[in-house]
mmCIF file of C-alpha atoms in Angstrom:
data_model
loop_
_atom_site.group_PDB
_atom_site.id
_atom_site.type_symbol
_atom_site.label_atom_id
_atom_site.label_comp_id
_atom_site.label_asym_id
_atom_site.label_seq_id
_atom_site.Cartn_x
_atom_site.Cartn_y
_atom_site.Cartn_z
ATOM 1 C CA UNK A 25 -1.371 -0.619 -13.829
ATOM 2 C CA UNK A 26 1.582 1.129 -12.728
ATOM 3 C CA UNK A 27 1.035 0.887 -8.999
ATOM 4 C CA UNK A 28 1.571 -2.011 -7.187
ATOM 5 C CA UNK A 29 1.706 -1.385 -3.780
ATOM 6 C CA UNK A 30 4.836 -3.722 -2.408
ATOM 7 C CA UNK A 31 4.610 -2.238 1.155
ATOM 8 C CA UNK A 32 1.048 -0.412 1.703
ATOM 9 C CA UNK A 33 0.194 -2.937 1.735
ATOM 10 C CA UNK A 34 1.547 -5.741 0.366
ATOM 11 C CA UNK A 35 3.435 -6.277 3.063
ATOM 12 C CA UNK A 36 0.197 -6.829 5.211
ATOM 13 C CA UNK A 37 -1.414 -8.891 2.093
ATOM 14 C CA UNK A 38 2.210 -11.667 2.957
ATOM 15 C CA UNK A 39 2.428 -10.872 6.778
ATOM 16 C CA UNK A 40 -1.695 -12.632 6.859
ATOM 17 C CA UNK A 41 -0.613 -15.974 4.632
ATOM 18 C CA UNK A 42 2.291 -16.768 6.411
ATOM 19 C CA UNK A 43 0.282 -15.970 9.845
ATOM 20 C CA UNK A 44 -2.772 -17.728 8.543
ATOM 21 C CA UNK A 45 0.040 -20.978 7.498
ATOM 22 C CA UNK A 46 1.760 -21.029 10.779
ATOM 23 C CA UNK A 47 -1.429 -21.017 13.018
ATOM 24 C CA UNK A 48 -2.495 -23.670 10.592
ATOM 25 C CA UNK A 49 0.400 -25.572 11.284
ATOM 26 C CA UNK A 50 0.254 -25.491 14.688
ATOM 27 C CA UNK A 51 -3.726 -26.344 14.489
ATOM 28 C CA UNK A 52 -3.019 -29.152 12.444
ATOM 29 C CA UNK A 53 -2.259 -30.868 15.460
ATOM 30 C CA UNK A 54 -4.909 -32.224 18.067
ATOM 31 C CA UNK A 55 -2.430 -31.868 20.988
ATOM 32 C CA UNK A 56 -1.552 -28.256 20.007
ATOM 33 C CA UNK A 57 -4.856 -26.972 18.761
ATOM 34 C CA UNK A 58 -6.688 -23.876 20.466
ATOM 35 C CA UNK A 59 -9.962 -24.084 21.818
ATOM 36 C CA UNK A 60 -10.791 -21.105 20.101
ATOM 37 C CA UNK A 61 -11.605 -20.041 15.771
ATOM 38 C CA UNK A 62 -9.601 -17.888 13.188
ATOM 39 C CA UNK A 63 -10.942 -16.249 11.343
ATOM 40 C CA UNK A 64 -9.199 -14.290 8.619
ATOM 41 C CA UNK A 65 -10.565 -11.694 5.834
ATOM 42 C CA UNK A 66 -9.189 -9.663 2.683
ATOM 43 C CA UNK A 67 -10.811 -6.919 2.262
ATOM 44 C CA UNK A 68 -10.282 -3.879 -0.635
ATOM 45 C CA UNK A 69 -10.511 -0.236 -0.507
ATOM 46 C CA UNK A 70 -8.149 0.588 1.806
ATOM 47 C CA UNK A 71 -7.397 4.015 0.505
ATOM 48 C CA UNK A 72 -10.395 4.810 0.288
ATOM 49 C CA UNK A 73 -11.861 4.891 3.542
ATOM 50 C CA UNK A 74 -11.110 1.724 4.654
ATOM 51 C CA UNK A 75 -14.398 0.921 2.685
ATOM 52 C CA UNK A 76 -14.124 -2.610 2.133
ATOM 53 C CA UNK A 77 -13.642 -3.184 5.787
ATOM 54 C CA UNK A 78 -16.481 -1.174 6.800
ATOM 55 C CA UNK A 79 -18.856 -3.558 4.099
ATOM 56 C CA UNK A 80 -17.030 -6.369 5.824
ATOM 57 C CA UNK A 81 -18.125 -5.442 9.581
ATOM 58 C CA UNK A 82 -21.368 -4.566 8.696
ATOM 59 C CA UNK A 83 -21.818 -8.076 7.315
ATOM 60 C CA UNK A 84 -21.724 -9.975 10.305
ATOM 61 C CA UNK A 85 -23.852 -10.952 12.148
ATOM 62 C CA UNK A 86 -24.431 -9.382 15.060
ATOM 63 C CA UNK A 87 -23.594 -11.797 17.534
ATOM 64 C CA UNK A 88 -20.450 -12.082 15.706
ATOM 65 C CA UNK A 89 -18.953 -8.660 15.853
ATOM 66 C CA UNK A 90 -19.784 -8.727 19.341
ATOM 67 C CA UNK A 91 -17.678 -11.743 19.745
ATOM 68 C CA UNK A 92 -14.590 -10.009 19.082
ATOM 69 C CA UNK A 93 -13.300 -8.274 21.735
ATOM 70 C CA UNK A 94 -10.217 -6.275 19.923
ATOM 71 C CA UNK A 95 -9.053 -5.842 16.334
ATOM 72 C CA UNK A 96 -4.744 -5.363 15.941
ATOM 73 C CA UNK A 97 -4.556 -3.883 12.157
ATOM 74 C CA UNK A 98 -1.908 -4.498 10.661
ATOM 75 C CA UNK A 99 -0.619 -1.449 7.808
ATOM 76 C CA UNK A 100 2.668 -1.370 5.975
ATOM 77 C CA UNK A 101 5.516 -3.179 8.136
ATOM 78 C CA UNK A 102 7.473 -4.295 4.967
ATOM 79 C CA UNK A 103 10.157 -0.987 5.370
ATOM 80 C CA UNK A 104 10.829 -0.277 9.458
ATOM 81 C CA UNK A 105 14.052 -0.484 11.072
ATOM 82 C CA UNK A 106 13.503 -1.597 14.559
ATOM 83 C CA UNK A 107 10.463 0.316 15.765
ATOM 84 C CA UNK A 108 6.319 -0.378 15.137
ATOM 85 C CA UNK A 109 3.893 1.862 16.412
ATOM 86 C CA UNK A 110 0.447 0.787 17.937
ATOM 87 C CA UNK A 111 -2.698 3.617 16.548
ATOM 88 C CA UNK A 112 -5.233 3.500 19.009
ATOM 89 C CA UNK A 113 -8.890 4.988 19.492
ATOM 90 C CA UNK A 114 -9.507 4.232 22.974
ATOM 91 C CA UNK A 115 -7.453 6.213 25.428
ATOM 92 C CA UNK A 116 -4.580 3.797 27.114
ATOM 93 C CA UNK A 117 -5.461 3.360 30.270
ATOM 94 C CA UNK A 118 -8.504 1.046 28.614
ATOM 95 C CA UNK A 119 -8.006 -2.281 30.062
ATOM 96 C CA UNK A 120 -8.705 -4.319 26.478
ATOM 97 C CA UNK A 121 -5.361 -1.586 25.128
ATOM 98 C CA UNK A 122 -3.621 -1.914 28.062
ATOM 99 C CA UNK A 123 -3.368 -6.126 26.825
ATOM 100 C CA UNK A 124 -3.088 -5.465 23.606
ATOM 101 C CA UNK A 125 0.026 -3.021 24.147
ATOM 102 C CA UNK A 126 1.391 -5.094 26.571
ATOM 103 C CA UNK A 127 1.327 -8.217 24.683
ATOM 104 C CA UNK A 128 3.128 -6.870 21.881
ATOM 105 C CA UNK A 129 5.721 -5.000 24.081
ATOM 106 C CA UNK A 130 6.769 -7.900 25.672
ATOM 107 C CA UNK A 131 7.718 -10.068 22.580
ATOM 108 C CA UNK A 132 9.090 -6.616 21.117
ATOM 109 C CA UNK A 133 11.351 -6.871 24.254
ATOM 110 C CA UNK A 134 12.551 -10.557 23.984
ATOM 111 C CA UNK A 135 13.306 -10.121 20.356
ATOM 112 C CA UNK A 136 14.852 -6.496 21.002
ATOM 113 C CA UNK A 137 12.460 -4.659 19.029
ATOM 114 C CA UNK A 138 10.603 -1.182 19.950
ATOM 115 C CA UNK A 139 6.803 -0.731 19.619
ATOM 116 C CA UNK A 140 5.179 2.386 20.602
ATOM 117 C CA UNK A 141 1.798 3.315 21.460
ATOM 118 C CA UNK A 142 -0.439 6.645 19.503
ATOM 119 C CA UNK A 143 -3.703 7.836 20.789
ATOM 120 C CA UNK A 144 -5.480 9.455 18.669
ATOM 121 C CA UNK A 145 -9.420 10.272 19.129
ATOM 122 C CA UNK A 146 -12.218 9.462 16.576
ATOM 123 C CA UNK A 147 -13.947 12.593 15.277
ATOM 124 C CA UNK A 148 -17.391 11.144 14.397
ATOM 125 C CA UNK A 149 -18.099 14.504 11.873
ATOM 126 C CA UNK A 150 -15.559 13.686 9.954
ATOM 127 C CA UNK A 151 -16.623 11.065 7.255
ATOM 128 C CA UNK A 152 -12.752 10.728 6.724
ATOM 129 C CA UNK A 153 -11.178 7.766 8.395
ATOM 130 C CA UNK A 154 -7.458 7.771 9.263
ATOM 131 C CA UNK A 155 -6.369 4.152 10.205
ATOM 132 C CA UNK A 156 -8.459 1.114 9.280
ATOM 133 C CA UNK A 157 -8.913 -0.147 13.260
ATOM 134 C CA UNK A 158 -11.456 3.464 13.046
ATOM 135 C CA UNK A 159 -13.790 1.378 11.194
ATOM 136 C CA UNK A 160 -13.838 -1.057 13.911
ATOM 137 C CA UNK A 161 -14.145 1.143 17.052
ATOM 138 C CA UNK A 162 -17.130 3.376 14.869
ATOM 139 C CA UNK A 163 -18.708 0.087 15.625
ATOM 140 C CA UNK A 164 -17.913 -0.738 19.309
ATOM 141 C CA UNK A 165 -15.078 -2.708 18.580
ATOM 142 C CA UNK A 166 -11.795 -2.126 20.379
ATOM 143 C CA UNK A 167 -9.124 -2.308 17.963
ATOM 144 C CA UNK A 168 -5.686 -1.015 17.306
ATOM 145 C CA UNK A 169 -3.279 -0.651 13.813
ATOM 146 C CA UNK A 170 0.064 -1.969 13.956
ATOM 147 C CA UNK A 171 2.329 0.347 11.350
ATOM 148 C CA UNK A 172 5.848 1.752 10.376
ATOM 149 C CA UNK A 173 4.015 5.057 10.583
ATOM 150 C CA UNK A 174 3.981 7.150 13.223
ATOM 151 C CA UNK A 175 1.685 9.461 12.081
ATOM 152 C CA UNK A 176 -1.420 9.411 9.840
ATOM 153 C CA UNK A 177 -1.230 9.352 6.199
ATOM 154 C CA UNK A 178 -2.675 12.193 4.343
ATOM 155 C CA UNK A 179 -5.742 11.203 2.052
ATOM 156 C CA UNK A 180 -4.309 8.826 -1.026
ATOM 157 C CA UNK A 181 -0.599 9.406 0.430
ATOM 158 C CA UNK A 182 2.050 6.563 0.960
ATOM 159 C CA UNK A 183 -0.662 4.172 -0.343
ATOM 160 C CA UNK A 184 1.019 2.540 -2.785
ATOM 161 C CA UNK A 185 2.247 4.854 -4.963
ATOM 162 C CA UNK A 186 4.310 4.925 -8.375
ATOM 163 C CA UNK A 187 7.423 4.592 -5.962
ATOM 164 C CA UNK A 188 6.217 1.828 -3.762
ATOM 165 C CA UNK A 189 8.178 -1.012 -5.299
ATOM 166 C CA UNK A 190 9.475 -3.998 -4.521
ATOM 167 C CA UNK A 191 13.261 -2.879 -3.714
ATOM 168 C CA UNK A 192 12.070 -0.522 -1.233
ATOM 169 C CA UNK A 193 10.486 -3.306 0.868
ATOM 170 C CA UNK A 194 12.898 -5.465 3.200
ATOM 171 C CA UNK A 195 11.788 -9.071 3.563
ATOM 172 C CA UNK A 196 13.395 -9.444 6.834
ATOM 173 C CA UNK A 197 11.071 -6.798 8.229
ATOM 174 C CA UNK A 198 8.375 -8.349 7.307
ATOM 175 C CA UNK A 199 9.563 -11.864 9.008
ATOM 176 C CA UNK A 200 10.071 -9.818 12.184
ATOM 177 C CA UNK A 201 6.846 -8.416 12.048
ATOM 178 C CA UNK A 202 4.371 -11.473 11.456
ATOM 179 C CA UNK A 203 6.912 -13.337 14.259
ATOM 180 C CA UNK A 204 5.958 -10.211 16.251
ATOM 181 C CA UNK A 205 2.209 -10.336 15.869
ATOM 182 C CA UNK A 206 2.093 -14.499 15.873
ATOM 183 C CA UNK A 207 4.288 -15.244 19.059
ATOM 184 C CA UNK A 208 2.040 -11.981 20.530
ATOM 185 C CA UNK A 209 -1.668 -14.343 20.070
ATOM 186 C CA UNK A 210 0.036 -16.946 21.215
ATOM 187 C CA UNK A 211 1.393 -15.646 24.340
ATOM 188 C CA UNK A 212 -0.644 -16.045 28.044
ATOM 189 C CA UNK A 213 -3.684 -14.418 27.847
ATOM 190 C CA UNK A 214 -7.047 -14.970 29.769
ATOM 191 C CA UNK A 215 -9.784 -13.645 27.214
ATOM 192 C CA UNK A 216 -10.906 -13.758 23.526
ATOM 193 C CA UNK A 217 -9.311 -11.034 21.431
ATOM 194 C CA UNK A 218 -9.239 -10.463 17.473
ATOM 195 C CA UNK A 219 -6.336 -9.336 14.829
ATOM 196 C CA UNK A 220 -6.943 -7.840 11.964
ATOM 197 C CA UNK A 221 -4.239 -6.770 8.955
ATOM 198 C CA UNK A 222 -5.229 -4.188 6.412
ATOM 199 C CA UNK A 223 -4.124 -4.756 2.473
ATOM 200 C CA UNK A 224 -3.312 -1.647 0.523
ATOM 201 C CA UNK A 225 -2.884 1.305 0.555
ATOM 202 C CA UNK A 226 -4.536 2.688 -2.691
ATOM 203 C CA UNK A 227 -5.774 0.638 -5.121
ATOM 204 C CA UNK A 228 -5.008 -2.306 -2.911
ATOM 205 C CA UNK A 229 -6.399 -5.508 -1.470
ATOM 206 C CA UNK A 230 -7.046 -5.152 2.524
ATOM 207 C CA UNK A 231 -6.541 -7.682 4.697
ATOM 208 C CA UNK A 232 -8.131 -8.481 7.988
ATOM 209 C CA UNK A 233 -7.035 -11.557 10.462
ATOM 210 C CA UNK A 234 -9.868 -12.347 13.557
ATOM 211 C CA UNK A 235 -8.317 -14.336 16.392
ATOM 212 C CA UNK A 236 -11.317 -14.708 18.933
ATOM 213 C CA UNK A 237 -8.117 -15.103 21.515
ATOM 214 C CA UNK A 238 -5.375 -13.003 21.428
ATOM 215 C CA UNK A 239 -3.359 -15.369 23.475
ATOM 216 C CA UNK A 240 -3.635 -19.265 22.523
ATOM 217 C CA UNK A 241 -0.810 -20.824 24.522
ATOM 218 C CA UNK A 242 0.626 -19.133 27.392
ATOM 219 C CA UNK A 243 3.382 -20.085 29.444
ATOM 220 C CA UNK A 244 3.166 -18.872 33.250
ATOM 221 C CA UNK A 245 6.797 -17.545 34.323
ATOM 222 C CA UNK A 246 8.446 -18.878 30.935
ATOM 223 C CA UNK A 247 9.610 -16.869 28.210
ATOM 224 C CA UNK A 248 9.122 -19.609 25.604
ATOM 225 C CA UNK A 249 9.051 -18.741 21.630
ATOM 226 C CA UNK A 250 6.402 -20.813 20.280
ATOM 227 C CA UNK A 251 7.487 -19.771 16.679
ATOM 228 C CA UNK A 252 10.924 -20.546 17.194
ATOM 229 C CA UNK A 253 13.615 -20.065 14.258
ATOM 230 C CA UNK A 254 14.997 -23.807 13.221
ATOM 231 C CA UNK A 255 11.946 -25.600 14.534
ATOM 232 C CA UNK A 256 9.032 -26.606 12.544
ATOM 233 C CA UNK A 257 6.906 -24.153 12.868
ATOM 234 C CA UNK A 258 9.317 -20.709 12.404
ATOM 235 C CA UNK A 259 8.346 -17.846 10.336
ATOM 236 C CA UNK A 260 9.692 -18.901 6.276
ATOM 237 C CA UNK A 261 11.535 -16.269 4.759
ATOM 238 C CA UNK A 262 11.637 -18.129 1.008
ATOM 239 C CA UNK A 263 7.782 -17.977 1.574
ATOM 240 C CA UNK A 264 7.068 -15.111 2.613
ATOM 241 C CA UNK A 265 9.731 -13.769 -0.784
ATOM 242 C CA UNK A 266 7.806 -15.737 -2.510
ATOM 243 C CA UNK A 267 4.731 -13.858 -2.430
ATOM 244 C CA UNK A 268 5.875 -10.196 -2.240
ATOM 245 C CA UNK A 269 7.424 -11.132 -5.169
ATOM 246 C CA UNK A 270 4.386 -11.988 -6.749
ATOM 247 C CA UNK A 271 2.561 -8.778 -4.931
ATOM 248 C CA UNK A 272 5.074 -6.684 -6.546
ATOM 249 C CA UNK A 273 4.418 -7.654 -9.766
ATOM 250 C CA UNK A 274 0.436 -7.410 -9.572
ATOM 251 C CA UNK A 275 -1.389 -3.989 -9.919
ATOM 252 C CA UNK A 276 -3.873 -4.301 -7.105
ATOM 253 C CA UNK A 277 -6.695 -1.431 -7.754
ATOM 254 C CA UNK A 278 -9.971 -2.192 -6.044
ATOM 255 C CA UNK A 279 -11.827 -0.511 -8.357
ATOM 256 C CA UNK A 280 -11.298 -3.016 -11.234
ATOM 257 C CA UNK A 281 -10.746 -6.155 -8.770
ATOM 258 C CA UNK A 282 -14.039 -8.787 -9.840
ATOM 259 C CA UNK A 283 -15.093 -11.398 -8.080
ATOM 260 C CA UNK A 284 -13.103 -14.227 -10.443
ATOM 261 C CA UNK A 285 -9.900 -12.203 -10.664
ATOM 262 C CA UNK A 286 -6.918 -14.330 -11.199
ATOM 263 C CA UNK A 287 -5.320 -12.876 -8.313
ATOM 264 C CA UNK A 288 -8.514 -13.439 -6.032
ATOM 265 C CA UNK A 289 -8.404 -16.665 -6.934
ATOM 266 C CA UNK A 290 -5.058 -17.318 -6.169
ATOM 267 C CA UNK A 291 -5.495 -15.706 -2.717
ATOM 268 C CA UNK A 292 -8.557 -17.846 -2.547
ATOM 269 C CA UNK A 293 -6.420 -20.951 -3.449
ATOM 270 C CA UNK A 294 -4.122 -20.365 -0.916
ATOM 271 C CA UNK A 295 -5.833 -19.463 2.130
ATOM 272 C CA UNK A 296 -7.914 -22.877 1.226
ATOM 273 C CA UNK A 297 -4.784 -24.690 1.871
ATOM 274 C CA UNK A 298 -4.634 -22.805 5.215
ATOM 275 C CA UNK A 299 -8.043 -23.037 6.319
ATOM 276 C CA UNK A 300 -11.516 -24.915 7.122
ATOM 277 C CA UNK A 301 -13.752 -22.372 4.769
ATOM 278 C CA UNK A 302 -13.172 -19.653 2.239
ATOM 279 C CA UNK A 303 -16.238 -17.022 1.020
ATOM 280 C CA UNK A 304 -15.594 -15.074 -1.504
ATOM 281 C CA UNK A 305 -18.200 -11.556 -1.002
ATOM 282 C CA UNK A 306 -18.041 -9.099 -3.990
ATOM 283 C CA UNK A 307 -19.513 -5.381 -3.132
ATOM 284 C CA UNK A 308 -19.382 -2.174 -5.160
ATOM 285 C CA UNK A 309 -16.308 0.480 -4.191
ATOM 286 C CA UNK A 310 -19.109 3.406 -3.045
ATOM 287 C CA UNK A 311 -17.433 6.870 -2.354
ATOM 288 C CA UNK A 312 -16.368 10.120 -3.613
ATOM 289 C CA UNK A 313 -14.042 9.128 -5.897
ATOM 290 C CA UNK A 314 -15.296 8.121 -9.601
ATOM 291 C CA UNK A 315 -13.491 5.112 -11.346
ATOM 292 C CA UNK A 316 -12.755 5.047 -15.333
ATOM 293 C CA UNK A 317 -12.130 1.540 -16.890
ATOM 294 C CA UNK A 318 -8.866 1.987 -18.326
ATOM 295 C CA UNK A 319 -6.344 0.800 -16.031
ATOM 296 C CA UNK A 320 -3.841 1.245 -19.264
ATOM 297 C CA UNK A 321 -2.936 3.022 -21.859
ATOM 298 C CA UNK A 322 0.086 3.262 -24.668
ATOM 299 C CA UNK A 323 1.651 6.458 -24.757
ATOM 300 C CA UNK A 324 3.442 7.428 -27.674
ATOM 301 C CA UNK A 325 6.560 9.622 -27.526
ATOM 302 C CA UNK A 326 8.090 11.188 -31.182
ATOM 303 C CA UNK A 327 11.553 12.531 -31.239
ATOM 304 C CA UNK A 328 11.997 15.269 -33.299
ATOM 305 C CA UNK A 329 14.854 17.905 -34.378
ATOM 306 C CA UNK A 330 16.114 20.140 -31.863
ATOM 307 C CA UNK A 331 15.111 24.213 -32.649
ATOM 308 C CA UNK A 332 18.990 24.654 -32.604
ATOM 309 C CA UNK A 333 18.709 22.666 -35.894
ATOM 310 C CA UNK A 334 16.113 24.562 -37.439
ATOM 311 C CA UNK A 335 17.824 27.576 -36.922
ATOM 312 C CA UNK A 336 20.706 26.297 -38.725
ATOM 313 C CA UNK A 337 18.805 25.041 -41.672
ATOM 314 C CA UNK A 338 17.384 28.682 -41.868
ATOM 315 C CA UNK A 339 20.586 30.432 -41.485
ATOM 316 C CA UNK A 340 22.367 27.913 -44.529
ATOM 317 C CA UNK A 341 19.156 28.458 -46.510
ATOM 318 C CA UNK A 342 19.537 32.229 -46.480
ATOM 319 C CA UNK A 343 22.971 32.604 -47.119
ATOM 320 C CA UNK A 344 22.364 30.079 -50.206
ATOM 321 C CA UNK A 345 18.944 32.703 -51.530
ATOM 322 C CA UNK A 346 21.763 35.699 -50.968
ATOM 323 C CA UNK A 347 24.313 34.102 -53.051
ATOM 324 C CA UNK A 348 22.227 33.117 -55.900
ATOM 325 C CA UNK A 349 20.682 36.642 -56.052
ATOM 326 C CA UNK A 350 23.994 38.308 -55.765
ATOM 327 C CA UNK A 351 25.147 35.787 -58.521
ATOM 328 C CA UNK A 352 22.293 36.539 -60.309
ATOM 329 C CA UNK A 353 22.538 40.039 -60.436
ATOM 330 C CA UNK A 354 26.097 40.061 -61.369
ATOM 331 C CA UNK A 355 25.951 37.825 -64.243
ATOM 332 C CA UNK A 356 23.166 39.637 -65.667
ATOM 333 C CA UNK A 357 23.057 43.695 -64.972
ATOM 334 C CA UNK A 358 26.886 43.790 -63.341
ATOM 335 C CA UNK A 359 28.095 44.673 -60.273
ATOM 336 C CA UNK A 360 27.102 48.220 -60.294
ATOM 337 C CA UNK A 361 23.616 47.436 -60.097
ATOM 338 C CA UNK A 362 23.788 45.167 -57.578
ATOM 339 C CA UNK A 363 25.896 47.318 -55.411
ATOM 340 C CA UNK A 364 23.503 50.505 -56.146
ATOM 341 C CA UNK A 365 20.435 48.390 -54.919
ATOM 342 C CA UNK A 366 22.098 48.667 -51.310
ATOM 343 C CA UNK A 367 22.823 52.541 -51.435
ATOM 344 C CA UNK A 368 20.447 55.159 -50.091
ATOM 345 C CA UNK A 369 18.284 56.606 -52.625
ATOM 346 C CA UNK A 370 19.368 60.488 -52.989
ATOM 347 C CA UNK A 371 16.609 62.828 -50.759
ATOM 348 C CA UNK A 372 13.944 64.769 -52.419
ATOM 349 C CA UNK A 373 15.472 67.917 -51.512
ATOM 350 C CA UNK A 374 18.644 67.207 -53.163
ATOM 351 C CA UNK A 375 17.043 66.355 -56.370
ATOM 352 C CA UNK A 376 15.125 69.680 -56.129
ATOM 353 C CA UNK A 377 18.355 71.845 -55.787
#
């Protein structure tokens, strides 16, 4: 109850609504609509495998997953400074990669920002899954994890932990990063791609985005921001506050999230705003890990005297029982007795002699 997870991944959890609110913006419009869907999806278990994702996938229809061409994850971008890094399965000379590296690169580039590129091979033996786009590519589908970090988190590490809070997570990072990923699908492009963004870390709500085209509007020769700051449809930093805010403030544990959770609902509420449909699909957390239902519990701390005092007490004590026996003995046999009941006791050998 502790945990809330501002950054992994809260910060993905805010980066899809205010995606999912511009794109609806901009589709709200007949003259500015794309001629293709978007789809987007929360999932849970992120820490844990990714296994909400993989229940996800492996609910579509068939035809479906292999309508998506690439998946762009997105995993805690509420902390960086001026560099993302793109985790990738597929080595990058692949050609679906290549576009999804250079896409990003380029809008990195106009709004001087630095995103690098990891390759890092699925081992198939290994049941343990290190970024969430792995659950995509174990099913043929090329995808790719945009992240702060450049390296992969150990198992249940940096996953929203007692320590990710709401002050360590920079708002402005966030509005650099969904501006990154949105002007990025709607840049030139010539085929259908996907974007996912994964929810938290631990104990936290996953989220996926589909875009069956990466690029929506493209503009041949032109560098133009279709997101633009000032104009109606820029990225809204009071919104996108908003709702870490809120994030920050709700413990997020997949484990204990129902169906009719308050916070589902609200997600569910608000993506309904954004969008044609919302499903709601409640599975079972399956794994190694077993779940107790306490999420809290009172802990009760007593202060007590210090040993320093009890040595004191003992210390007055005694020297009180010595006086009143020395008293005692004074008043009542004199001093000689008193003083003869600290001498030696003559030896046997004298006594003999």
């Amino acid at each position: 109850a502790l945990s809330v997870g501002s950054d992994s991944n809260g910060s993905g959890i805010v980066a899809l609504l205010e995606i999912a609110r511009l794109f609806s913006l901009l589709y709200s419009n007949p003259k500015t609509r794309g001629r293709y869907n978007l789809l987007f999806g929360l999932t849970s278990g992120g820490p844990y495998n990714y296994n909400g994702t993989q229940k996800w996938l492996r609910s579509f229809d068939q035809r479906l997953r292999e309508s998506i061409d690439y998946a762009i994850c997105l995993n805690s971008i509420g902390s960086w400074d001026n560099e993302l890094w793109i985790h990738v399965s597929k080595p990058p000379e692949n050609a679906y990669i290549k576009q999804i590296f250079e896409g990003l690169s380029n809008v990195a580039e106009e709004l001087d920002l630095k995103v690098g590129l990891k390759h890092k091979k699925i081992n198939i033996s290994n049941p343990r899954v290190a970024w969430e786009h792995e659950q995509f590519s174990r099913l043929r589908v090329t995808a790719a994890t945009l992240s702060e970090l450049s390296v992969t988190p150990e198992l249940l590490e940096s996953t929203g932990g007692l320590f990710d809070t709401r002050q360590y997570v920079n708002e402005t990072a966030i509005v650099r990063g969904v501006k990154l990923v949105a002007e990025s699908l709607a840049e030139e492009g010539e085929r259908p791609k996907e974007a996912c963004v994964e929810s938290m870390k631990r104990t936290i709500l996953l989220l996926v985005i589909i875009l069956y085209r990466r690029h929506i509007y493209g503009h041949q020769g032109k560098n133009i921001q279709i997101f633009a700051d000032e104009s109606s449809l820029a990225v809204n930093p009071a919104y996108i506050r908003s709702w870490l805010d809120v994030l920050s403030q709700t413990p997020r544990v997949a484990p204990f999230l129902s169906k009719d959770d308050l916070f589902v609902m609200a997600l569910k509420k608000e993506l309904a705003g954004h969008v044609d449909e919302v499903n709601v699909q409640h599975e079972t957390l399956e794994g190694i890990f077993t779940f107790y239902d306490s999420t809290s519990a009172r802990l009760n701390i007593y202060q007590v005297a210090s040993v320093t005092f009890d040595l004191l007490l003992l210390l007055v004590l005694g020297s009180y029982l010595i006086v009143l026996f020395s008293f005692l003995v004074i008043t009542t046999r004199g001093l000689d007795d008193l003083i003869s009941l600290f001498r030696r006791p003559p030896s046997r050998k004298l006594k003999t002699a």
